[in-house]
Amino acid sequence: MAFPTSARLKLKSSLFAFALFDAGETILGALLFSTLYPLYITRQIDVRTYSFFYGFAFLISFIIALQLGKLADTRGLRKPLFTLFSLSVSGMGLMLFLTYSYPVFNFLLYLLLALFHQQALVFYNSLLMSFSSKGFASGLGVAMGYVASALALLFLAPHLSLPAAFLWVSLLFLLLSLPSLFALQEPEERQKVELTKLLKNRQFLLLIASVLLLMELAHTLIAMMGVYLREVFGLKDMEIYRVIGISAFGGVLGGLLFGRLTDKVSASKLFPLGFFLWSFFLLSLFFSKKEFLLPLGFFAGISLSHLWTTSRVLLLEEFSMEGIAVLFSFYSLSERIASSLGLISWSFFLLLTGKDYRLSALLMLVFPVAGAVLYWTVKKRL
């Protein structure tokens, strides 16, 4: 179907705005949530205190997101709430800069920022419903996220120092998110959501669980790959950065490739490929020699981008009638749970194998295998 010129320009601007927000959100995660703030606050308060309240903030965020998601789906308020929370993230970043000398108060503001950030992500993902080419929009966002995180870590991070870093990262996020506040459209669907009915939907819960199992593996890879490469292959820091950098290229290619394929064959048909991709990666990692680490890193990036690109479209394909924003409340919670459970499982396998890193990584095969079983159980019943 051919679109008029003005409609094509509007579609392109919306796609680009959607991808720019993904880039800004990825930079925020890579610089603020993963590095700058934890390093700052754990010098002021106990690590256990930080971990507990940070995790508790995500639980509160999920409860709030469910209620706000229900309201947004019923009244068509996804875009206004996305705008509100996106601007709030930048505002709270400014407050972190201004209250740097008051660590306890600063930490409370950071927890609010984390809560606002999660709400913004829920409603951002729900706006994916407004695109006819949902796969390409999702994949382009993933690709832009990889490009942005690589550029930020290579060229921006070395020049940042606290507290000014809080200000600059927040301003960068604001600049990259502003186009989406103007260009993205509210999905037309208004839906009456029954949370109790959704929570009793066994197919939905099994599908979320199958996605969660792959997410656990992905988050463990992101967190522990540097340590694995150092312990198993004796790589130096610059060699590790090279492997991780190659994986970013794989992520860009994978995002664009799987985005197009998702639109052509559907996410429900393409998502199961992830179970084979991750199984092949883990088997290759077990047998791999040092000379093959760069191609393996590239393949890891492709596997990651496949997961991020297809999983959110999958929810929309299978359960969009259940409430778009509410669906992504569960999706957001799955990511948070995955980042914890994956690392707990990895620690258990290391303990079980006497710190045999190769064998522990191989044992992570239980996640794609279990995920595949759950997924095909769901597909048989849908």
Coordinates of C-alpha atoms in Angstrom, one line a residue:
M1 CA 0.0 0.0 0.0
A2 CA 1.5 3.4 -1.0
F3 CA 1.3 6.2 1.5
P4 CA 0.9 9.9 0.4
T5 CA 4.1 11.9 0.8
S6 CA 3.0 13.7 3.9
A7 CA 1.9 10.4 5.5
R8 CA 5.3 8.8 4.7
L9 CA 7.2 11.7 6.2
K10 CA 5.0 11.5 9.4
L11 CA 5.7 7.8 9.6
K12 CA 9.4 8.2 9.2
S13 CA 9.6 11.0 11.8
S14 CA 7.6 8.8 14.2
L15 CA 9.9 5.8 13.6
F16 CA 13.0 8.0 14.1
A17 CA 11.6 9.6 17.3
F18 CA 10.7 6.1 18.7
A19 CA 14.3 5.0 18.0
L20 CA 15.8 8.2 19.5
F21 CA 14.0 7.6 22.8
D22 CA 15.4 4.0 22.8
A23 CA 18.9 5.5 22.3
G24 CA 18.4 8.0 25.2
E25 CA 17.0 5.3 27.5
T26 CA 19.9 3.0 26.7
I27 CA 22.4 5.8 27.5
L28 CA 20.6 6.5 30.7
G29 CA 20.8 2.9 31.7
A30 CA 24.5 2.4 30.7
L31 CA 25.8 5.6 32.3
L32 CA 23.5 6.4 35.2
F33 CA 21.9 3.2 36.4
S34 CA 24.7 0.8 35.7
T35 CA 27.8 2.8 36.5
L36 CA 27.8 6.4 37.7
Y37 CA 25.1 6.3 40.5
P38 CA 25.9 2.9 42.0
L39 CA 29.6 3.9 42.3
Y40 CA 28.7 7.2 43.9
I41 CA 26.0 6.1 46.4
T42 CA 27.8 2.9 47.6
R43 CA 30.5 5.1 48.9
Q44 CA 27.9 6.8 51.1
I45 CA 25.6 4.0 52.2
D46 CA 26.0 0.2 52.6
V47 CA 25.7 -1.8 49.4
R48 CA 23.0 -4.0 50.9
T49 CA 20.9 -0.9 51.8
Y50 CA 21.3 0.3 48.2
S51 CA 20.3 -3.1 46.7
F52 CA 17.3 -3.6 49.0
F53 CA 15.7 -0.2 48.4
Y54 CA 16.5 -0.2 44.7
G55 CA 14.8 -3.6 44.4
F56 CA 11.9 -2.4 46.5
A57 CA 11.4 0.6 44.3
F58 CA 10.9 -1.7 41.3
L59 CA 8.2 -3.7 43.2
I60 CA 6.4 -0.4 44.0
S61 CA 6.8 0.7 40.4
F62 CA 5.1 -2.5 39.2
I63 CA 2.1 -2.0 41.4
I64 CA 1.8 1.6 40.3
A65 CA 2.3 0.6 36.6
L66 CA -0.6 -1.9 36.8
Q67 CA -3.0 0.7 38.1
L68 CA -1.9 3.5 35.8
G69 CA -1.7 1.0 32.9
K70 CA -5.3 0.0 33.5
L71 CA -6.3 3.7 33.6
A72 CA -4.3 4.5 30.4
D73 CA -5.8 1.6 28.5
T74 CA -9.3 2.4 29.5
R75 CA -9.1 6.2 28.8
G76 CA -6.5 6.4 26.1
L77 CA -3.9 8.1 28.3
R78 CA -0.8 6.2 27.3
K79 CA 0.9 9.1 25.4
P80 CA 0.1 11.7 28.2
L81 CA 1.5 9.5 30.9
F82 CA 4.6 8.7 28.7
T83 CA 5.2 12.4 28.3
L84 CA 4.7 13.1 32.0
F85 CA 7.1 10.4 33.2
S86 CA 9.7 11.1 30.5
L87 CA 10.0 14.7 31.5
S88 CA 10.0 13.7 35.2
V89 CA 13.1 11.5 34.6
S90 CA 15.0 14.5 33.3
G91 CA 13.7 16.7 36.1
M92 CA 14.8 14.2 38.8
G93 CA 18.2 14.0 37.1
L94 CA 18.6 17.7 37.6
M95 CA 17.7 17.2 41.3
L96 CA 20.4 14.6 41.7
F97 CA 22.9 17.2 40.5
L98 CA 21.6 19.8 42.9
T99 CA 21.5 17.5 46.0
Y100 CA 24.8 15.8 45.4
S101 CA 26.1 16.9 48.8
Y102 CA 23.2 15.3 50.7
P103 CA 23.5 11.6 49.9
V104 CA 20.5 10.3 51.8
F105 CA 18.1 12.8 50.3
N106 CA 19.9 12.2 47.0
F107 CA 19.2 8.5 47.2
L108 CA 15.5 9.0 47.9
L109 CA 15.4 11.2 44.7
Y110 CA 17.2 8.5 42.8
L111 CA 14.6 5.9 43.8
L112 CA 11.9 8.3 42.5
L113 CA 13.8 8.7 39.3
A114 CA 14.0 4.9 38.9
L115 CA 10.3 4.7 39.5
F116 CA 9.5 7.4 37.0
H117 CA 11.9 5.8 34.5
Q118 CA 10.1 2.4 34.7
Q119 CA 6.7 4.1 34.2
A120 CA 8.0 5.9 31.2
L121 CA 9.3 2.6 29.7
V122 CA 5.9 0.9 30.2
F123 CA 4.1 3.7 28.3
Y124 CA 6.8 4.0 25.7
N125 CA 6.6 0.3 24.8
S126 CA 2.8 0.6 24.7
L127 CA 3.1 3.3 22.0
L128 CA 4.6 0.6 19.7
M129 CA 0.9 -0.4 19.1
S130 CA 0.5 2.8 17.0
F131 CA 2.9 1.6 14.3
S132 CA 1.8 -0.6 11.4
S133 CA 5.3 -1.9 11.1
K134 CA 5.8 -2.8 14.7
G135 CA 8.7 -5.1 14.1
F136 CA 10.7 -2.5 12.2
A137 CA 10.0 0.1 14.8
S138 CA 11.1 -2.2 17.6
G139 CA 14.2 -3.3 15.7
L140 CA 15.2 0.2 14.8
G141 CA 14.9 1.2 18.4
V142 CA 17.1 -1.7 19.5
A143 CA 19.7 -0.9 16.8
M144 CA 19.8 2.8 17.8
G145 CA 20.2 1.8 21.4
Y146 CA 23.3 -0.3 20.7
V147 CA 24.8 2.6 18.6
A148 CA 24.1 5.1 21.4
S149 CA 25.5 3.0 24.2
A150 CA 28.6 2.2 22.3
L151 CA 29.2 5.9 21.5
A152 CA 28.4 7.0 25.0
L153 CA 30.8 4.5 26.6
L154 CA 33.6 5.2 24.2
F155 CA 33.4 9.0 23.8
L156 CA 31.3 10.4 26.6
A157 CA 31.9 8.3 29.8
P158 CA 35.7 9.1 29.9
H159 CA 35.0 12.8 30.2
L160 CA 32.2 12.7 32.8
S161 CA 32.8 13.4 36.5
L162 CA 30.3 13.8 39.4
P163 CA 28.2 15.6 40.1
A164 CA 28.1 17.3 36.6
A165 CA 27.6 13.9 35.0
F166 CA 24.1 13.7 36.5
L167 CA 23.2 16.9 34.8
W168 CA 24.7 16.1 31.4
V169 CA 23.3 12.6 31.2
S170 CA 19.8 13.9 32.1
L171 CA 20.1 16.7 29.5
L172 CA 21.1 14.2 26.9
F173 CA 18.2 12.0 27.7
L174 CA 15.9 15.0 27.5
L175 CA 17.2 16.0 24.1
L176 CA 16.8 12.4 22.7
S177 CA 13.4 12.0 24.2
L178 CA 11.8 15.3 23.1
P179 CA 11.1 14.2 19.5
S180 CA 9.1 11.3 20.8
L181 CA 7.0 13.6 22.9
F182 CA 5.8 15.4 19.8
A183 CA 5.9 12.7 17.0
L184 CA 4.5 9.6 18.7
Q185 CA 0.8 9.0 18.6
E186 CA -1.7 7.6 21.1
P187 CA -2.8 4.1 19.9
E188 CA -6.5 4.2 18.9
E189 CA -7.4 1.2 21.1
R190 CA -9.3 1.9 24.3
Q191 CA -9.7 -1.2 26.4
K192 CA -11.5 -2.3 29.5
V193 CA -8.9 -4.2 31.5
E194 CA -9.7 -6.8 34.2
L195 CA -6.5 -7.5 36.1
T196 CA -7.9 -10.5 37.9
K197 CA -8.9 -12.1 34.6
L198 CA -5.5 -11.4 33.2
L199 CA -3.7 -12.9 36.2
K200 CA -5.9 -16.0 35.8
N201 CA -4.9 -16.3 32.1
R202 CA -2.6 -19.3 32.2
Q203 CA -1.5 -18.8 28.6
F204 CA -0.4 -15.3 29.3
L205 CA 1.5 -16.2 32.4
L206 CA 3.3 -19.1 30.6
L207 CA 4.2 -16.8 27.7
I208 CA 5.6 -14.2 30.1
A209 CA 7.6 -17.0 31.9
S210 CA 9.1 -18.2 28.6
V211 CA 10.2 -14.6 27.7
L212 CA 11.5 -14.3 31.3
L213 CA 13.7 -17.4 30.9
L214 CA 15.5 -15.9 27.9
M215 CA 15.8 -12.5 29.6
E216 CA 17.5 -14.2 32.6
L217 CA 20.1 -15.6 30.3
A218 CA 20.5 -12.3 28.4
H219 CA 20.9 -10.2 31.6
T220 CA 23.4 -12.7 33.0
L221 CA 25.5 -12.4 29.8
I222 CA 25.5 -8.6 30.0
A223 CA 26.5 -8.6 33.6
M224 CA 29.1 -11.4 33.6
M225 CA 30.6 -11.7 30.2
G226 CA 33.6 -9.5 31.1
V227 CA 34.4 -11.6 34.1
Y228 CA 33.9 -14.8 32.1
L229 CA 36.4 -13.7 29.4
R230 CA 38.9 -12.7 32.0
E231 CA 38.7 -15.9 34.0
V232 CA 38.4 -18.5 31.2
F233 CA 40.5 -16.9 28.5
G234 CA 42.7 -14.5 30.5
L235 CA 41.7 -11.5 28.4
K236 CA 43.0 -8.1 29.3
D237 CA 40.6 -5.1 29.7
M238 CA 41.1 -3.8 26.1
E239 CA 40.6 -7.3 24.7
I240 CA 37.3 -7.6 26.6
Y241 CA 36.2 -4.2 25.3
R242 CA 36.9 -5.3 21.8
V243 CA 34.7 -8.4 22.2
I244 CA 31.9 -6.3 23.7
G245 CA 32.3 -3.7 21.0
I246 CA 31.9 -6.4 18.3
S247 CA 28.8 -7.6 20.1
A248 CA 27.3 -4.1 19.7
F249 CA 27.8 -4.3 15.9
G250 CA 25.9 -7.6 16.0
G251 CA 23.2 -5.9 18.0
V252 CA 22.8 -3.2 15.4
L253 CA 22.6 -5.7 12.5
G254 CA 20.3 -8.0 14.4
G255 CA 17.9 -5.2 15.4
L256 CA 17.5 -4.1 11.8
L257 CA 17.3 -7.7 10.4
F258 CA 14.9 -9.1 12.9
G259 CA 12.8 -6.0 12.9
R260 CA 12.1 -6.5 9.1
L261 CA 11.6 -10.2 9.6
T262 CA 9.2 -9.7 12.4
D263 CA 6.9 -7.7 10.1
K264 CA 7.2 -10.3 7.4
V265 CA 6.7 -13.5 9.3
S266 CA 5.2 -12.3 12.7
A267 CA 6.9 -12.3 16.1
S268 CA 5.1 -15.5 17.2
K269 CA 6.9 -17.4 14.4
L270 CA 10.3 -15.6 14.8
F271 CA 10.5 -15.4 18.6
P272 CA 11.1 -19.2 19.0
L273 CA 14.3 -18.8 17.0
G274 CA 15.8 -17.3 20.2
F275 CA 15.7 -20.6 22.0
F276 CA 18.0 -22.1 19.3
L277 CA 20.2 -19.0 19.1
W278 CA 20.9 -19.0 22.8
S279 CA 21.4 -22.7 23.0
F280 CA 23.9 -22.6 20.1
F281 CA 25.7 -19.6 21.7
L282 CA 26.1 -21.5 25.0
L283 CA 27.3 -24.6 23.3
S284 CA 29.8 -22.6 21.2
L285 CA 31.0 -20.8 24.3
F286 CA 31.7 -24.1 26.0
F287 CA 33.8 -25.4 23.1
S288 CA 35.2 -22.1 21.8
K289 CA 38.9 -21.2 21.7
K290 CA 40.3 -17.7 22.1
E291 CA 40.7 -17.2 18.4
F292 CA 36.9 -17.5 17.9
L293 CA 35.8 -15.0 20.5
L294 CA 35.2 -12.1 18.2
P295 CA 32.8 -14.0 15.9
L296 CA 31.1 -15.3 19.1
G297 CA 30.8 -11.8 20.5
F298 CA 29.1 -10.7 17.2
F299 CA 26.7 -13.7 17.5
A300 CA 25.9 -12.8 21.1
G301 CA 24.9 -9.3 19.9
I302 CA 22.6 -10.8 17.3
S303 CA 21.0 -13.1 19.9
L304 CA 20.4 -10.2 22.3
S305 CA 18.9 -8.0 19.6
H306 CA 16.6 -10.8 18.5
L307 CA 15.2 -11.1 22.0
W308 CA 14.7 -7.3 22.6
T309 CA 13.2 -6.8 19.1
T310 CA 10.7 -9.7 19.0
S311 CA 9.6 -10.0 22.6
R312 CA 7.7 -6.8 22.9
V313 CA 6.0 -7.3 19.5
L314 CA 5.1 -10.8 20.6
L315 CA 3.0 -9.6 23.5
L316 CA 1.1 -7.2 21.2
E317 CA 0.4 -10.0 18.7
E318 CA -0.9 -12.5 21.2
F319 CA -2.5 -10.5 24.0
S320 CA -3.1 -6.8 22.9
M321 CA -6.8 -7.1 23.7
E322 CA -5.9 -7.6 27.4
G323 CA -4.6 -4.0 27.7
I324 CA -1.5 -2.7 26.1
A325 CA 0.0 -0.7 29.0
V326 CA -0.9 -3.4 31.5
L327 CA 0.9 -6.0 29.3
F328 CA 4.1 -3.9 29.4
S329 CA 3.8 -3.5 33.1
F330 CA 4.4 -7.3 33.3
Y331 CA 7.1 -7.1 30.6
S332 CA 8.9 -4.5 32.6
L333 CA 8.7 -6.5 35.8
S334 CA 10.0 -9.6 33.9
E335 CA 13.1 -7.6 33.0
R336 CA 13.8 -6.6 36.6
I337 CA 13.2 -10.2 37.9
A338 CA 15.4 -11.6 35.1
S339 CA 18.3 -9.4 36.1
S340 CA 18.2 -10.8 39.6
L341 CA 17.3 -14.5 39.1
G342 CA 19.8 -15.0 36.2
L343 CA 22.7 -13.8 38.4
I344 CA 21.4 -15.9 41.4
S345 CA 21.3 -19.0 39.1
W346 CA 24.8 -18.3 37.7
S347 CA 26.1 -18.0 41.3
F348 CA 24.5 -21.3 42.2
F349 CA 26.0 -23.1 39.1
L350 CA 29.5 -21.7 40.0
L351 CA 29.1 -23.1 43.5
L352 CA 27.8 -26.4 42.2
T353 CA 30.8 -26.8 39.7
G354 CA 33.5 -25.5 42.1
K355 CA 33.9 -22.2 40.0
D356 CA 34.1 -24.0 36.7
Y357 CA 33.1 -21.1 34.5
R358 CA 32.8 -23.1 31.2
L359 CA 30.6 -25.8 32.8
S360 CA 28.5 -23.2 34.7
A361 CA 27.8 -21.3 31.4
L362 CA 26.9 -24.6 29.7
L363 CA 24.4 -25.4 32.6
M364 CA 22.6 -22.1 31.7
L365 CA 21.2 -24.2 28.8
V366 CA 18.4 -25.0 31.2
F367 CA 16.9 -21.6 30.5
P368 CA 16.4 -21.7 26.7
V369 CA 15.3 -25.4 27.0
A370 CA 12.7 -24.6 29.7
G371 CA 11.6 -21.5 27.9
A372 CA 11.0 -23.5 24.7
V373 CA 8.9 -26.0 26.5
L374 CA 6.7 -23.3 28.0
Y375 CA 6.4 -21.4 24.7
W376 CA 5.3 -24.4 22.8
T377 CA 2.9 -25.3 25.6
V378 CA 1.3 -21.9 25.1
K379 CA 1.2 -22.2 21.3
K380 CA -0.7 -25.5 21.5
R381 CA -3.4 -23.9 23.6
L382 CA -3.8 -20.6 21.7

